[in-house]
Amino acid sequence: MSDSSVAIAIRDLVKRYAPVKGKGGRAGQGGAGQGAEGKLALGGVSFDVPQGQIFGLLGPNGAGKSTLINIMAGLVMKTSGTVEIWGHDIDRDSRNAKASIGIVPQEIVFDPFFTPFEVLENQGGLWGVPKALRRSEELLKAVHLADKRNAYSRSLSGGMKRRLLIAKAMVHSPPILVLDEPTAGVDVELRRQLWELVSELNHQGVTVVLTTHYLEEAEELCDRIAIINHGQLITNRPTRELVEMTREKILLLTLDRDIGDLPSHPAFVKCRKAGERVLEITYDKDRVTAGEVLGQVQAQGFVIVDVSTQEPDLEDVFVQLTSDREAA
Ligand SMILES: Nc1ncnc2c1ncn2[C@@H]1O[C@H](COP(=O)(O)OP(=O)(O)OP(=O)(O)O)[C@@H](O)[C@H]1O
Ligand SMILES: [Mg+2]
């Protein structure tokens, strides 16, 4: 890998799932778009995950998030492109690539008859971690399950199971932790606890990649956010920058007469005619108040008949970015 500050480097990643054949195929897996060619789940995706960050991978259902993660985990075969994990190519050096990453899958799966301690010990054994170097107790403490050490895993609540899965992903001390929808279906309180756990691990130096549908979660946790839709990367930028996009507010003004010259002001990000007599002004709410915007328009001789506002948030940016791509 050329840049040592990169944890994961993905280049031109393509995944086309084989077409589902006849009745023996997997029902419900492809749906629309699953033609004779199969389903194009990733259409050439490239991006880097910087070391030491919490990186959010966002996108609607079926966008390709799990496909991407499962390729990193070595669970799904890519069609073409390259993936380097901690400098190790997943084809040429799959052993080291796999050892550098801990994956928490979207579905909760483990043998319900093992205790949390046994789950971690077994996993340590699978990774070939010598008994003396296993961190099962430490990991149970880290995920706040020390008191459940000897309980049956099936008796754990959903949130506890997810925490155990995080510990399980960390038994071989990988520098990267990947969580596929860690908080799906988890209540608000438990979600907070998981966020804290992920932040703690990150403070200890672990690079974290997570997928989520919750924009609030991405905004709170992630240093950087990539959005994918229909297997294409739509944006990849610091969370701060994405949220900045939401600093913009929109005023829709109905005026008393047809609009000739558009009013202008340095704090107007955009000003356009949304109808004969309707003006849409996008402005930076940190630089100008709604009152000042109205004042500017009035100062140019217009009478304002009606006013309505729109305040975008990260969700709007998300919808805007994903629908722009659809329209294109
Ligand atoms: N094993 C498979 N065989 C065929 N198609 C698949 C398979 N797995 C996933 N797909 C298809 O690939 C596309 C991407 O699916 P993927 O699971 O990666 O999406 P996702 O972004 O993780 O969605 P979600 O948010 O619902 O978890 C979907 O259209 C899905 O139906
Ligand atoms: Mg998924």
GROMACS .gro file of C-alpha atoms and ligand atoms in nm:
model
  360
    1MET     CA    1   0.000   0.000   0.000
    2SER     CA    2   0.141   0.335  -0.097
    3ASP     CA    3  -0.010   0.539   0.184
    4SER     CA    4   0.060   0.403   0.531
    5SER     CA    5  -0.220   0.609   0.687
    6VAL     CA    6  -0.482   0.410   0.497
    7ALA     CA    7  -0.653   0.124   0.681
    8ILE     CA    8  -0.856  -0.009   0.388
    9ALA     CA    9  -0.803   0.074   0.020
   10ILE     CA   10  -1.080  -0.023  -0.222
   11ARG     CA   11  -1.034   0.022  -0.597
   12ASP     CA   12  -1.286  -0.033  -0.878
   13LEU     CA   13  -1.467  -0.297  -0.677
   14VAL     CA   14  -1.730  -0.480  -0.878
   15LYS     CA   15  -1.961  -0.755  -0.757
   16ARG     CA   16  -2.210  -0.925  -0.980
   17TYR     CA   17  -2.405  -1.201  -0.811
   18ALA     CA   18  -2.469  -1.502  -1.032
   19PRO     CA   19  -2.823  -1.517  -1.169
   20VAL     CA   20  -3.069  -1.718  -0.963
   21LYS     CA   21  -3.150  -2.034  -1.155
   22GLY     CA   22  -3.493  -2.190  -1.177
   23LYS     CA   23  -3.684  -2.298  -0.871
   24GLY     CA   24  -3.378  -2.406  -0.681
   25GLY     CA   25  -3.262  -2.043  -0.665
   26ARG     CA   26  -3.277  -1.836  -0.351
   27ALA     CA   27  -3.619  -1.681  -0.326
   28GLY     CA   28  -3.631  -1.309  -0.265
   29GLN     CA   29  -3.259  -1.253  -0.312
   30GLY     CA   30  -3.253  -1.062  -0.632
   31GLY     CA   31  -3.593  -0.925  -0.712
   32ALA     CA   32  -3.610  -0.646  -0.965
   33GLY     CA   33  -3.294  -0.605  -1.167
   34GLN     CA   34  -3.195  -0.969  -1.127
   35GLY     CA   35  -3.180  -1.055  -1.495
   36ALA     CA   36  -2.997  -1.325  -1.687
   37GLU     CA   37  -2.678  -1.132  -1.616
   38GLY     CA   38  -2.724  -1.156  -1.242
   39LYS     CA   39  -2.744  -0.873  -0.994
   40LEU     CA   40  -2.483  -0.597  -1.012
   41ALA     CA   41  -2.446  -0.525  -0.638
   42LEU     CA   42  -2.130  -0.310  -0.666
   43GLY     CA   43  -2.065  -0.124  -0.988
   44GLY     CA   44  -1.702  -0.012  -0.949
   45VAL     CA   45  -1.651   0.141  -0.607
   46SER     CA   46  -1.325   0.310  -0.497
   47PHE     CA   47  -1.243   0.472  -0.164
   48ASP     CA   48  -1.000   0.467   0.127
   49VAL     CA   49  -1.078   0.424   0.495
   50PRO     CA   50  -0.821   0.633   0.686
   51GLN     CA   51  -0.652   0.475   0.988
   52GLY     CA   52  -0.779   0.565   1.334
   53GLN     CA   53  -1.117   0.692   1.222
   54ILE     CA   54  -1.476   0.584   1.265
   55PHE     CA   55  -1.593   0.552   0.908
   56GLY     CA   56  -1.964   0.531   0.827
   57LEU     CA   57  -2.098   0.348   0.525
   58LEU     CA   58  -2.452   0.463   0.456
   59GLY     CA   59  -2.706   0.366   0.198
   60PRO     CA   60  -3.062   0.242   0.156
   61ASN     CA   61  -3.165  -0.126   0.163
   62GLY     CA   62  -2.994  -0.322  -0.110
   63ALA     CA   63  -2.732  -0.050  -0.177
   64GLY     CA   64  -2.445  -0.298  -0.152
   65LYS     CA   65  -2.314  -0.228   0.199
   66SER     CA   66  -2.315  -0.586   0.326
   67THR     CA   67  -2.175  -0.707  -0.006
   68LEU     CA   68  -1.881  -0.469   0.039
   69ILE     CA   69  -1.824  -0.581   0.397
   70ASN     CA   70  -1.857  -0.948   0.313
   71ILE     CA   71  -1.595  -0.909   0.039
   72MET     CA   72  -1.359  -0.753   0.297
   73ALA     CA   73  -1.434  -1.043   0.530
   74GLY     CA   74  -1.359  -1.299   0.261
   75LEU     CA   75  -1.718  -1.428   0.273
   76VAL     CA   76  -1.818  -1.309  -0.075
   77MET     CA   77  -1.600  -1.341  -0.387
   78LYS     CA   78  -1.560  -1.012  -0.572
   79THR     CA   79  -1.603  -1.004  -0.949
   80SER     CA   80  -1.314  -0.758  -1.007
   81GLY     CA   81  -1.121  -0.477  -0.844
   82THR     CA   82  -0.884  -0.476  -0.549
   83VAL     CA   83  -0.913  -0.451  -0.173
   84GLU     CA   84  -0.617  -0.397   0.059
   85ILE     CA   85  -0.667  -0.435   0.431
   86TRP     CA   86  -0.392  -0.286   0.646
   87GLY     CA   87  -0.166  -0.310   0.343
   88HIS     CA   88  -0.256  -0.673   0.265
   89ASP     CA   89  -0.421  -0.757  -0.064
   90ILE     CA   90  -0.721  -0.986   0.000
   91ASP     CA   91  -0.625  -1.209  -0.298
   92ARG     CA   92  -0.249  -1.227  -0.265
   93ASP     CA   93  -0.224  -1.212   0.113
   94SER     CA   94  -0.564  -1.322   0.238
   95ARG     CA   95  -0.428  -1.461   0.564
   96ASN     CA   96  -0.288  -1.129   0.683
   97ALA     CA   97  -0.579  -0.939   0.535
   98LYS     CA   98  -0.824  -1.151   0.739
   99ALA     CA   99  -0.611  -1.126   1.053
  100SER     CA  100  -0.624  -0.745   1.028
  101ILE     CA  101  -0.999  -0.718   1.045
  102GLY     CA  102  -1.272  -0.815   1.290
  103ILE     CA  103  -1.622  -0.838   1.147
  104VAL     CA  104  -1.952  -0.810   1.330
  105PRO     CA  105  -2.207  -0.945   1.081
  106GLN     CA  106  -2.554  -0.805   1.023
  107GLU     CA  107  -2.721  -1.126   1.143
  108ILE     CA  108  -2.668  -1.249   1.498
  109VAL     CA  109  -2.525  -1.600   1.480
  110PHE     CA  110  -2.360  -1.814   1.744
  111ASP     CA  111  -2.414  -2.139   1.921
  112PRO     CA  112  -2.669  -2.061   2.190
  113PHE     CA  113  -2.539  -2.332   2.423
  114PHE     CA  114  -2.198  -2.176   2.481
  115THR     CA  115  -2.141  -1.922   2.754
  116PRO     CA  116  -2.001  -1.583   2.654
  117PHE     CA  117  -1.664  -1.686   2.798
  118GLU     CA  118  -1.666  -2.007   2.593
  119VAL     CA  119  -1.769  -1.820   2.278
  120LEU     CA  120  -1.461  -1.600   2.310
  121GLU     CA  121  -1.228  -1.885   2.403
  122ASN     CA  122  -1.346  -2.095   2.106
  123GLN     CA  123  -1.299  -1.802   1.871
  124GLY     CA  124  -0.950  -1.741   2.015
  125GLY     CA  125  -0.876  -2.105   1.947
  126LEU     CA  126  -0.996  -2.073   1.587
  127TRP     CA  127  -0.757  -1.781   1.538
  128GLY     CA  128  -0.476  -1.982   1.693
  129VAL     CA  129  -0.432  -1.736   1.980
  130PRO     CA  130  -0.234  -1.926   2.250
  131LYS     CA  131  -0.428  -1.970   2.577
  132ALA     CA  132  -0.187  -1.749   2.768
  133LEU     CA  133  -0.246  -1.462   2.524
  134ARG     CA  134  -0.625  -1.485   2.507
  135ARG     CA  135  -0.812  -1.178   2.623
  136SER     CA  136  -1.153  -1.330   2.692
  137GLU     CA  137  -1.193  -1.183   3.042
  138GLU     CA  138  -1.065  -0.842   2.937
  139LEU     CA  139  -1.296  -0.838   2.634
  140LEU     CA  140  -1.599  -0.940   2.841
  141LYS     CA  141  -1.525  -0.649   3.072
  142ALA     CA  142  -1.478  -0.414   2.778
  143VAL     CA  143  -1.823  -0.499   2.642
  144HIS     CA  144  -1.977  -0.487   2.991
  145LEU     CA  145  -2.062  -0.856   3.000
  146ALA     CA  146  -1.825  -0.971   3.277
  147ASP     CA  147  -2.125  -1.060   3.495
  148LYS     CA  148  -2.266  -1.278   3.214
  149ARG     CA  149  -1.942  -1.472   3.179
  150ASN     CA  150  -2.104  -1.807   3.251
  151ALA     CA  151  -2.460  -1.750   3.130
  152TYR     CA  152  -2.599  -1.933   2.828
  153SER     CA  153  -2.562  -1.704   2.529
  154ARG     CA  154  -2.925  -1.776   2.435
  155SER     CA  155  -3.033  -1.611   2.761
  156LEU     CA  156  -2.869  -1.279   2.665
  157SER     CA  157  -3.080  -0.988   2.547
  158GLY     CA  158  -3.045  -0.869   2.187
  159GLY     CA  159  -2.819  -0.582   2.290
  160MET     CA  160  -2.599  -0.812   2.500
  161LYS     CA  161  -2.569  -1.053   2.206
  162ARG     CA  162  -2.450  -0.769   1.985
  163ARG     CA  163  -2.192  -0.669   2.245
  164LEU     CA  164  -2.073  -1.028   2.264
  165LEU     CA  165  -2.039  -1.032   1.885
  166ILE     CA  166  -1.819  -0.722   1.907
  167ALA     CA  167  -1.597  -0.895   2.165
  168LYS     CA  168  -1.588  -1.204   1.943
  169ALA     CA  169  -1.471  -0.993   1.647
  170MET     CA  170  -1.187  -0.854   1.860
  171VAL     CA  171  -1.034  -1.177   2.000
  172HIS     CA  172  -0.740  -1.170   1.757
  173SER     CA  173  -0.678  -0.799   1.832
  174PRO     CA  174  -0.729  -0.673   1.476
  175PRO     CA  175  -0.649  -0.306   1.408
  176ILE     CA  176  -0.980  -0.272   1.219
  177LEU     CA  177  -1.331  -0.348   1.344
  178VAL     CA  178  -1.619  -0.361   1.096
  179LEU     CA  179  -1.978  -0.352   1.218
  180ASP     CA  180  -2.264  -0.421   0.977
  181GLU     CA  181  -2.573  -0.246   1.117
  182PRO     CA  182  -2.466  -0.271   1.481
  183THR     CA  183  -2.773  -0.100   1.618
  184ALA     CA  184  -3.052  -0.221   1.388
  185GLY     CA  185  -3.354  -0.302   1.602
  186VAL     CA  186  -3.177  -0.197   1.921
  187ASP     CA  187  -3.356   0.038   2.164
  188VAL     CA  188  -3.234   0.392   2.226
  189GLU     CA  189  -3.063   0.314   2.557
  190LEU     CA  190  -2.872   0.017   2.418
  191ARG     CA  191  -2.784   0.208   2.107
  192ARG     CA  192  -2.617   0.470   2.327
  193GLN     CA  193  -2.423   0.196   2.508
  194LEU     CA  194  -2.303   0.051   2.178
  195TRP     CA  195  -2.197   0.395   2.058
  196GLU     CA  196  -1.993   0.437   2.376
  197LEU     CA  197  -1.833   0.098   2.328
  198VAL     CA  198  -1.742   0.174   1.967
  199SER     CA  199  -1.600   0.512   2.072
  200GLU     CA  200  -1.396   0.349   2.350
  201LEU     CA  201  -1.246   0.099   2.108
  202ASN     CA  202  -1.170   0.378   1.865
  203HIS     CA  203  -0.997   0.579   2.139
  204GLN     CA  204  -0.783   0.275   2.202
  205GLY     CA  205  -0.667   0.303   1.843
  206VAL     CA  206  -0.903   0.069   1.658
  207THR     CA  207  -1.015   0.187   1.314
  208VAL     CA  208  -1.391   0.133   1.291
  209VAL     CA  209  -1.610   0.091   0.983
  210LEU     CA  210  -1.982   0.071   1.041
  211THR     CA  211  -2.289   0.058   0.824
  212THR     CA  212  -2.605   0.215   0.948
  213HIS     CA  213  -2.944   0.336   0.837
  214TYR     CA  214  -2.954   0.585   1.123
  215LEU     CA  215  -2.828   0.921   1.008
  216GLU     CA  216  -2.825   1.043   1.364
  217GLU     CA  217  -2.589   0.758   1.449
  218ALA     CA  218  -2.357   0.841   1.162
  219GLU     CA  219  -2.359   1.207   1.253
  220GLU     CA  220  -2.282   1.137   1.619
  221LEU     CA  221  -2.016   0.869   1.575
  222CYS     CA  222  -1.844   0.892   1.241
  223ASP     CA  223  -1.547   1.108   1.143
  224ARG     CA  224  -1.618   1.041   0.778
  225ILE     CA  225  -1.920   0.920   0.584
  226ALA     CA  226  -1.943   0.743   0.250
  227ILE     CA  227  -2.287   0.699   0.094
  228ILE     CA  228  -2.356   0.424  -0.155
  229ASN     CA  229  -2.669   0.369  -0.357
  230HIS     CA  230  -2.736   0.102  -0.620
  231GLY     CA  231  -2.377  -0.015  -0.588
  232GLN     CA  232  -2.228   0.330  -0.664
  233LEU     CA  233  -2.039   0.563  -0.433
  234ILE     CA  234  -2.229   0.889  -0.413
  235THR     CA  235  -2.022   1.083  -0.165
  236ASN     CA  236  -1.730   1.031   0.069
  237ARG     CA  237  -1.640   1.322   0.290
  238PRO     CA  238  -1.583   1.427   0.651
  239THR     CA  239  -1.905   1.420   0.854
  240ARG     CA  240  -1.847   1.785   0.941
  241GLU     CA  241  -1.859   1.875   0.574
  242LEU     CA  242  -2.179   1.680   0.514
  243VAL     CA  243  -2.342   1.847   0.812
  244GLU     CA  244  -2.217   2.186   0.687
  245MET     CA  245  -2.426   2.124   0.380
  246THR     CA  246  -2.718   2.130   0.619
  247ARG     CA  247  -2.627   2.478   0.748
  248GLU     CA  248  -2.829   2.597   0.456
  249LYS     CA  249  -3.189   2.696   0.507
  250ILE     CA  250  -3.445   2.760   0.241
  251LEU     CA  251  -3.711   3.031   0.230
  252LEU     CA  252  -3.993   3.021  -0.022
  253LEU     CA  253  -4.138   3.366  -0.076
  254THR     CA  254  -4.452   3.445  -0.271
  255LEU     CA  255  -4.429   3.799  -0.402
  256ASP     CA  256  -4.688   4.050  -0.520
  257ARG     CA  257  -4.566   4.061  -0.877
  258ASP     CA  258  -4.361   3.881  -1.137
  259ILE     CA  259  -3.994   3.857  -1.057
  260GLY     CA  260  -3.755   4.040  -1.287
  261ASP     CA  261  -3.403   4.072  -1.151
  262LEU     CA  262  -3.327   3.827  -0.872
  263PRO     CA  263  -3.234   3.986  -0.539
  264SER     CA  264  -2.878   3.919  -0.431
  265HIS     CA  265  -2.685   3.916  -0.104
  266PRO     CA  266  -2.347   3.767  -0.010
  267ALA     CA  267  -2.514   3.527   0.236
  268PHE     CA  268  -2.753   3.391  -0.028
  269VAL     CA  269  -2.617   3.053  -0.137
  270LYS     CA  270  -2.873   3.022  -0.412
  271CYS     CA  271  -3.160   3.234  -0.535
  272ARG     CA  272  -3.395   3.112  -0.803
  273LYS     CA  273  -3.744   3.153  -0.938
  274ALA     CA  274  -3.959   2.860  -0.825
  275GLY     CA  275  -4.265   3.006  -1.008
  276GLU     CA  276  -4.378   3.332  -1.170
  277ARG     CA  277  -4.403   3.501  -0.835
  278VAL     CA  278  -4.227   3.253  -0.610
  279LEU     CA  279  -3.871   3.305  -0.504
  280GLU     CA  280  -3.665   3.028  -0.349
  281ILE     CA  281  -3.372   3.157  -0.147
  282THR     CA  282  -3.116   2.920   0.002
  283TYR     CA  283  -2.912   3.101   0.264
  284ASP     CA  284  -2.643   3.031   0.520
  285LYS     CA  285  -2.823   3.048   0.854
  286ASP     CA  286  -2.495   3.122   1.035
  287ARG     CA  287  -2.444   3.440   0.834
  288VAL     CA  288  -2.787   3.588   0.795
  289THR     CA  289  -3.124   3.563   0.971
  290ALA     CA  290  -3.455   3.493   0.800
  291GLY     CA  291  -3.557   3.850   0.892
  292GLU     CA  292  -3.257   3.991   0.708
  293VAL     CA  293  -3.336   3.781   0.402
  294LEU     CA  294  -3.692   3.915   0.399
  295GLY     CA  295  -3.557   4.270   0.451
  296GLN     CA  296  -3.327   4.235   0.150
  297VAL     CA  297  -3.612   4.128  -0.072
  298GLN     CA  298  -3.838   4.408   0.054
  299ALA     CA  299  -3.557   4.660   0.009
  300GLN     CA  300  -3.563   4.573  -0.359
  301GLY     CA  301  -3.922   4.683  -0.381
  302PHE     CA  302  -4.109   4.354  -0.349
  303VAL     CA  303  -4.409   4.299  -0.124
  304ILE     CA  304  -4.396   3.956   0.038
  305VAL     CA  305  -4.739   3.792   0.026
  306ASP     CA  306  -4.648   3.457   0.181
  307VAL     CA  307  -4.350   3.285   0.343
  308SER     CA  308  -4.260   2.923   0.410
  309THR     CA  309  -3.934   2.764   0.526
  310GLN     CA  310  -3.747   2.441   0.472
  311GLU     CA  311  -3.466   2.330   0.701
  312PRO     CA  312  -3.252   2.052   0.562
  313ASP     CA  313  -3.075   1.805   0.791
  314LEU     CA  314  -2.841   1.517   0.719
  315GLU     CA  315  -3.143   1.316   0.613
  316ASP     CA  316  -3.226   1.571   0.345
  317VAL     CA  317  -2.870   1.565   0.220
  318PHE     CA  318  -2.892   1.187   0.207
  319VAL     CA  319  -3.221   1.188   0.019
  320GLN     CA  320  -3.097   1.463  -0.213
  321LEU     CA  321  -2.774   1.281  -0.293
  322THR     CA  322  -2.939   0.945  -0.346
  323SER     CA  323  -3.223   1.084  -0.560
  324ASP     CA  324  -2.987   1.303  -0.769
  325ARG     CA  325  -2.811   0.985  -0.869
  326GLU     CA  326  -3.139   0.816  -0.954
  327ALA     CA  327  -3.245   1.109  -1.173
  328ALA     CA  328  -2.909   1.116  -1.351
  329LIG     N1  329  -2.624  -1.395  -0.231
  329LIG     C1  330  -2.683  -1.310  -0.314
  329LIG     N2  331  -2.725  -1.349  -0.436
  329LIG     C2  332  -2.784  -1.263  -0.523
  329LIG     N3  333  -2.804  -1.132  -0.494
  329LIG     C3  334  -2.764  -1.087  -0.375
  329LIG     C4  335  -2.702  -1.173  -0.279
  329LIG     N4  336  -2.673  -1.098  -0.168
  329LIG     C5  337  -2.716  -0.974  -0.195
  329LIG     N5  338  -2.771  -0.965  -0.318
  329LIG     C6  339  -2.827  -0.846  -0.385
  329LIG     O1  340  -2.726  -0.748  -0.394
  329LIG     C7  341  -2.777  -0.617  -0.365
  329LIG     C8  342  -2.699  -0.558  -0.251
  329LIG     O2  343  -2.731  -0.629  -0.132
  329LIG     P1  344  -2.661  -0.599   0.008
  329LIG     O3  345  -2.703  -0.703   0.104
  329LIG     O4  346  -2.515  -0.579  -0.014
  329LIG     O5  347  -2.727  -0.458   0.045
  329LIG     P2  348  -2.721  -0.373   0.180
  329LIG     O6  349  -2.680  -0.236   0.140
  329LIG     O7  350  -2.641  -0.443   0.283
  329LIG     O8  351  -2.874  -0.369   0.224
  329LIG     P3  352  -2.943  -0.370   0.370
  329LIG     O9  353  -2.940  -0.226   0.414
  329LIG    O10  354  -3.081  -0.415   0.341
  329LIG    O11  355  -2.866  -0.463   0.459
  329LIG     C9  356  -2.925  -0.637  -0.338
  329LIG    O12  357  -2.995  -0.611  -0.456
  329LIG    C10  358  -2.936  -0.783  -0.300
  329LIG    O13  359  -3.062  -0.834  -0.335
  330MG      MG  360  -2.681  -0.516   0.468
   0.00000   0.00000   0.00000
